[in-house]
Tab-separated table of C-alpha atoms in Angstrom:
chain	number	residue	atom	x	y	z
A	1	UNK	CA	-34.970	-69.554	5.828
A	2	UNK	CA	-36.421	-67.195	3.182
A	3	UNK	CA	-36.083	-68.361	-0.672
A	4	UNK	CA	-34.279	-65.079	-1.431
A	5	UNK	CA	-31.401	-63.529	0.456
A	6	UNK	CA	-29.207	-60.291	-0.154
A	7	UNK	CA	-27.703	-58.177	2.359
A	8	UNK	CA	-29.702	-55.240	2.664
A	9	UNK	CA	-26.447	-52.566	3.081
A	10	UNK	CA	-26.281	-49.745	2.442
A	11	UNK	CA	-23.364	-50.513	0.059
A	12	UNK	CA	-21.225	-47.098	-0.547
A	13	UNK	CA	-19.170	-47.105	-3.318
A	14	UNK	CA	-17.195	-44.133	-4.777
A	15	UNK	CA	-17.828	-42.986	-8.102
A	16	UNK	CA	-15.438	-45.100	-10.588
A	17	UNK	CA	-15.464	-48.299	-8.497
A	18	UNK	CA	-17.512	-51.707	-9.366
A	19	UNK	CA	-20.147	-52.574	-6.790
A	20	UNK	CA	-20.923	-56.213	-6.257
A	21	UNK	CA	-24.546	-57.217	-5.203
A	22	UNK	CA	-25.397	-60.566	-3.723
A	23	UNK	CA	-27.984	-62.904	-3.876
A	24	UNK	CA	-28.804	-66.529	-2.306
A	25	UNK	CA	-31.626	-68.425	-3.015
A	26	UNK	CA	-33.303	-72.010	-1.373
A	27	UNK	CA	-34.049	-73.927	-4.320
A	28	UNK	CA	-31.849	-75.815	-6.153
A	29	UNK	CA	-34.703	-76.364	-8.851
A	30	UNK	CA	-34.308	-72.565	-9.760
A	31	UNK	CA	-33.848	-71.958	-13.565
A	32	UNK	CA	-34.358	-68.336	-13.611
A	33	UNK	CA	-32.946	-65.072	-12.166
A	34	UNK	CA	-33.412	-62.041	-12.538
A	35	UNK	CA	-31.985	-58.448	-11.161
A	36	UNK	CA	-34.032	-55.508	-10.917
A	37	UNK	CA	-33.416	-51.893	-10.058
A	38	UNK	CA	-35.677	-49.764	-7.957
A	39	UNK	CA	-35.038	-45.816	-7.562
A	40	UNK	CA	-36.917	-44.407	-4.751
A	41	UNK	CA	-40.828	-43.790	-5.753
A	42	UNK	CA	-40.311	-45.825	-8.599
A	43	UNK	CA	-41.096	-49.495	-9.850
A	44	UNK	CA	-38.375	-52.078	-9.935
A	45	UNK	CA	-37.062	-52.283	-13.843
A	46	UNK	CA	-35.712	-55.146	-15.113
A	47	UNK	CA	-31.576	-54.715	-15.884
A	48	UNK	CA	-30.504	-58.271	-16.065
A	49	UNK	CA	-31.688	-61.793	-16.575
A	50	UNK	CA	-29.363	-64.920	-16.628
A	51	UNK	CA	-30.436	-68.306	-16.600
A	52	UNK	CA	-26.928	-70.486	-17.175
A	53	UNK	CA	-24.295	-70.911	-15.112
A	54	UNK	CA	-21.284	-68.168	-15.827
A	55	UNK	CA	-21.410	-64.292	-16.390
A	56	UNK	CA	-23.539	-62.360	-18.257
A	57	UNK	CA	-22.787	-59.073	-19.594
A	58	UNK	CA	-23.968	-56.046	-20.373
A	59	UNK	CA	-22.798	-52.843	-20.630
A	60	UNK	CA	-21.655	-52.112	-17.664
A	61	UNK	CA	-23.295	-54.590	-15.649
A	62	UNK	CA	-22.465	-58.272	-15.189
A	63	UNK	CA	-24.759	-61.015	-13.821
A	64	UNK	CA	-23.014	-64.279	-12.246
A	65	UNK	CA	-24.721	-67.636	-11.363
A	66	UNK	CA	-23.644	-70.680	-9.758
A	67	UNK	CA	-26.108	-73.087	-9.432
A	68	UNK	CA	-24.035	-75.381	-7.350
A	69	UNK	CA	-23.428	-72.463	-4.501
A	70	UNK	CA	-27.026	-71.631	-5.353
A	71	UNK	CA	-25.905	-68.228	-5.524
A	72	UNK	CA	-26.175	-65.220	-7.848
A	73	UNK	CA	-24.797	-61.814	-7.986
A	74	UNK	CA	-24.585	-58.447	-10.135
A	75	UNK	CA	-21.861	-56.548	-10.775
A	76	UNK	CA	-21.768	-52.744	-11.753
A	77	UNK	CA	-18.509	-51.397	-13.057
A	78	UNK	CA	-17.636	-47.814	-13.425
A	79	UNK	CA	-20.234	-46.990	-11.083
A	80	UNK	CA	-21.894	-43.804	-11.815
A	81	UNK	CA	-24.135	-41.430	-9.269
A	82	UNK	CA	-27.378	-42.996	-11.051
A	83	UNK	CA	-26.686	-46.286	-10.122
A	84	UNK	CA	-27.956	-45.095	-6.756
A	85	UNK	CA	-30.393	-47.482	-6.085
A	86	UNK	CA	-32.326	-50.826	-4.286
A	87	UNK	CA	-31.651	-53.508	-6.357
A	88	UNK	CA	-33.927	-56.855	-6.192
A	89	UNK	CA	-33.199	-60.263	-6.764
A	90	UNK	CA	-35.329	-62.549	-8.119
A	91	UNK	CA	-36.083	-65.762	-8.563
A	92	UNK	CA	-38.787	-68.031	-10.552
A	93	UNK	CA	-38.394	-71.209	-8.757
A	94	UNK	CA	-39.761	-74.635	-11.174
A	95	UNK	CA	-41.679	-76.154	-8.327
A	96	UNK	CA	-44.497	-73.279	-7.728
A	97	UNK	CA	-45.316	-72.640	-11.127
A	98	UNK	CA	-44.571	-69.415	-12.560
A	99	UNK	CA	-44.225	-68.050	-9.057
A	100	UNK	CA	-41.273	-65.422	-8.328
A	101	UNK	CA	-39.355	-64.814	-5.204
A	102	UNK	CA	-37.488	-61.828	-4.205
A	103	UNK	CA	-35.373	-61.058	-1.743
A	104	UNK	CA	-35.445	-57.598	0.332
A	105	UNK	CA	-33.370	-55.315	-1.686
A	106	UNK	CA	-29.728	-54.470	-1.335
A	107	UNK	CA	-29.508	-50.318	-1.167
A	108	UNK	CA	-26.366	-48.922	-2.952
A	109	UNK	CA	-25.084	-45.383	-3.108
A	110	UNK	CA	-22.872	-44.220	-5.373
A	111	UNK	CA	-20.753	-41.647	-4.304
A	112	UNK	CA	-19.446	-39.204	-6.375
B	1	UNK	CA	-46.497	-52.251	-26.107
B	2	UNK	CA	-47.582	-50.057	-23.393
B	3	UNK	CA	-46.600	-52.117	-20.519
B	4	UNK	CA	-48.632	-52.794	-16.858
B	5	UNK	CA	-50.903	-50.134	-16.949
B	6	UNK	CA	-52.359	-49.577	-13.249
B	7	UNK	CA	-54.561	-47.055	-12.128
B	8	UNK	CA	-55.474	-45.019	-9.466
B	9	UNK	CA	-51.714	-43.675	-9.098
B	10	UNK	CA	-52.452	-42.522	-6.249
B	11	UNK	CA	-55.721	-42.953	-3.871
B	12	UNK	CA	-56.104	-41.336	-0.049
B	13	UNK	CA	-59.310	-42.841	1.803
B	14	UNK	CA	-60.743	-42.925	5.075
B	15	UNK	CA	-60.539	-46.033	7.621
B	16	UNK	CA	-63.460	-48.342	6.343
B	17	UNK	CA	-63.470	-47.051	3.127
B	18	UNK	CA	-63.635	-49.546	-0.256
B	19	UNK	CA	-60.498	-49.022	-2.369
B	20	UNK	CA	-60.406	-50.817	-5.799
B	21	UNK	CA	-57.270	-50.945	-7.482
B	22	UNK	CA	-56.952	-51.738	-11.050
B	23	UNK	CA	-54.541	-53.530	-14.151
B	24	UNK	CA	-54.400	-53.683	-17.238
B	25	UNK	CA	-51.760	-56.487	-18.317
B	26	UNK	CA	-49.221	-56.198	-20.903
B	27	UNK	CA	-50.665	-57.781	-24.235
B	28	UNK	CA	-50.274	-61.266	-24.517
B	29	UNK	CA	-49.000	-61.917	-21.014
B	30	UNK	CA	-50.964	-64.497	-19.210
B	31	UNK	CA	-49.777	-64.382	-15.733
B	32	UNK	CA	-50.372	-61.384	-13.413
B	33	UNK	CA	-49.167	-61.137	-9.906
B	34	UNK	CA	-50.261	-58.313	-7.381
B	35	UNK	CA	-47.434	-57.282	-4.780
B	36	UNK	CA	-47.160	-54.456	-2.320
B	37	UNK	CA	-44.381	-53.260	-0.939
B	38	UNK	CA	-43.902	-51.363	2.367
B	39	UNK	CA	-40.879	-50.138	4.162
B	40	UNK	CA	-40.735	-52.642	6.911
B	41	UNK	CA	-41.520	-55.668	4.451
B	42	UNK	CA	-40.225	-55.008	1.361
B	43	UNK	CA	-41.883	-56.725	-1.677
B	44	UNK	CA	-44.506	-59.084	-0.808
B	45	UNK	CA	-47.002	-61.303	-3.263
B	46	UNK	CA	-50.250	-60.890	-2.371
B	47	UNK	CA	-51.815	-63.247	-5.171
B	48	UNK	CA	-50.949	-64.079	-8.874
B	49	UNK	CA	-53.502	-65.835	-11.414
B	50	UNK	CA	-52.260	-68.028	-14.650
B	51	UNK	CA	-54.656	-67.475	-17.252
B	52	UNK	CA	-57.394	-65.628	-15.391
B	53	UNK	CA	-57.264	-67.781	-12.489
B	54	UNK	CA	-56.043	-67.507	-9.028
B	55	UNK	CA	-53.114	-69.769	-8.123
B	56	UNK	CA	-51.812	-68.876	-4.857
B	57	UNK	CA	-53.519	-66.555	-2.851
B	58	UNK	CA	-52.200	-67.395	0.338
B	59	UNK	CA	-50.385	-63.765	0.778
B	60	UNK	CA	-53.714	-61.929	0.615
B	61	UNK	CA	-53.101	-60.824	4.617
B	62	UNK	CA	-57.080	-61.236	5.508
B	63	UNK	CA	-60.863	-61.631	4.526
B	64	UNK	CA	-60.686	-57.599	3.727
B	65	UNK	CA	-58.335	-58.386	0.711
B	66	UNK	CA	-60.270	-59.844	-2.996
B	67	UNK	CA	-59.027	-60.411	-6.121
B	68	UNK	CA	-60.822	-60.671	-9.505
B	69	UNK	CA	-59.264	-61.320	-12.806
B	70	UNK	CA	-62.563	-61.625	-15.507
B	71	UNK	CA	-60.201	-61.317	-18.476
B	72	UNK	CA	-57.192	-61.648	-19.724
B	73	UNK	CA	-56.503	-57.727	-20.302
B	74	UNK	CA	-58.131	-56.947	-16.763
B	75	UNK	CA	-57.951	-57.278	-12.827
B	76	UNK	CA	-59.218	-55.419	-9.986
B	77	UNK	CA	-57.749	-55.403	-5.737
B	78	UNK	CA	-60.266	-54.357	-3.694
B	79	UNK	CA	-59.960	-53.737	0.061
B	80	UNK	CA	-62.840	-53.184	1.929
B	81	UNK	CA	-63.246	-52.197	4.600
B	82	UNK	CA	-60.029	-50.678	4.612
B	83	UNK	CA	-57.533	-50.005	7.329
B	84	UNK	CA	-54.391	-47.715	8.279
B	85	UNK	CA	-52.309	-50.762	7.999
B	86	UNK	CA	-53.184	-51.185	4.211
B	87	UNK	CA	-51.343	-47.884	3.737
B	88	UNK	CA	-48.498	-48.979	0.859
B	89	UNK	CA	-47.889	-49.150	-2.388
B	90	UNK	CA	-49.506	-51.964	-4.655
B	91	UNK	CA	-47.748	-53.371	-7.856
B	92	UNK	CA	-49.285	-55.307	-10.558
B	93	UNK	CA	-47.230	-57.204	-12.819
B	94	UNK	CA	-47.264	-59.352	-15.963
B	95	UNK	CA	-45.297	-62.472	-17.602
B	96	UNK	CA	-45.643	-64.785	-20.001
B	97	UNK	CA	-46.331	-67.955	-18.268
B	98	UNK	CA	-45.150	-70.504	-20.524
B	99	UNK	CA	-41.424	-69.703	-20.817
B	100	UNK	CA	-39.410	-70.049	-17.628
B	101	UNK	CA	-36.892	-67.425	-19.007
B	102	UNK	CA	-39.872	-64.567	-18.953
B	103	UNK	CA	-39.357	-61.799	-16.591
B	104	UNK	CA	-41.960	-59.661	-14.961
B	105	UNK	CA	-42.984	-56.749	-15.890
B	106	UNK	CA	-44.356	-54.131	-13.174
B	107	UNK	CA	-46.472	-51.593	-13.441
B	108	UNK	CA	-46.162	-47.884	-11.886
B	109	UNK	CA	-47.879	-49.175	-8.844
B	110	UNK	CA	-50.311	-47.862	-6.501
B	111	UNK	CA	-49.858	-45.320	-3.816
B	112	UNK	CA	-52.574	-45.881	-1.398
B	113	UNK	CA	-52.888	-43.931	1.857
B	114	UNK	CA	-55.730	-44.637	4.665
B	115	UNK	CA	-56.256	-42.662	7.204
């Protein structure tokens, strides 16, 4: 089992609609996640961090966590052509340090 | 602040040739964390140091791969010889080790191809 898991799509949505990303992770220990975005050629950019159970918002972009499920997600609403992206999950699990995880990358198009 | 400042952007080389990337950490961070990233395998640590020195090294993939951190504002990958294979493209990146809650920070990466 890898630490990090998100389905790696593609995910199509239209222009307008929310797109919800999903994440999984293997350690319950985990205080500290992270989504990043990644346009083709380019580094991954940090959009969100949340590190408490709940949502957190911003702009148009909500991060969930549940702890319990061990499970995070990110969603976009009013999804615009420039959300076209890979978007990363990460994790910085307590028990190796300051070591992060990430999982493969879920693709999403945004289709106008 | 600057951010992860990496240079060469991008470096072609021959099979067998030395490459030597290079990073320059953001100010104040002291953890930095090489990655590359390929197609096939997505985003994979190589090696990250905690105050200058090497923690986990165990995804360097063989002898050929070395990393060197002599500073805090400073590290070097070096592949030698190098290899097709290697072909991909190499991210540093920089936290701040202390706080849980720090994200990383990645530089513009790498593009190395070997032919």
């Amino acid at each position: 089992q890898k630490e990090v898991e998100q389905n790696s799509g593609p995910l199509s949505v239209p222009e307008g609609a929310i797109a919800s990303l999903n994440c999984t992770y293997s350690d319950r220990g985990s205080q500290s996640f992270f989504w990043y975005r990644q346009y083709s050629g380019k580094s991954p950019e940090l959009i969100m961090s949340i590190y408490s159970n709940g949502d957190k918002e911003d702009g148009r972009f909500t991060a969930q966590l549940n702890k319990a499920s061990q499970y995070v997600s990110l969603l976009i609403r009013d999804s615009q052509p420039s959300d076209s992206a890979t978007y990363l999950c990460a994790v910085n699990m307590r028990n190796t340090g300051n070591q992060f995880y990430f999982g493969t990358g879920t693709s999403l198009t945004v289709i106008p | 602040d600057a951010g992860v400042i990496q240079s060469p952007r991008h470096e072609v080389t021959e099979m067998g040739q030395e490459v030597t990337l290079r990073c320059k950490p953001i100010s104040g961070h002291n953890s930095l964390f090489w990655y590359r990233q390929t197609m096939m395998r997505g985003l994979e640590l190589l090696i990250y140091f905690n105050n200058n020195v090497p923690i986990d090294d165990s995804g360097m993939p063989e002898d050929r791969f070395s990393a060197k951190m002599p500073n805090a504002s400073f590290s070097t990958l070096k592949i030698q010889p190098s290899e097709p294979r290697d072909s991909a493209v190499y991210f540093c990146a920089s936290s701040y080790r202390s706080s849980y809650n720090s994200p990383l920070h990645f530089g513009n990466g790498t593009r190395l191809t070997v032919t």
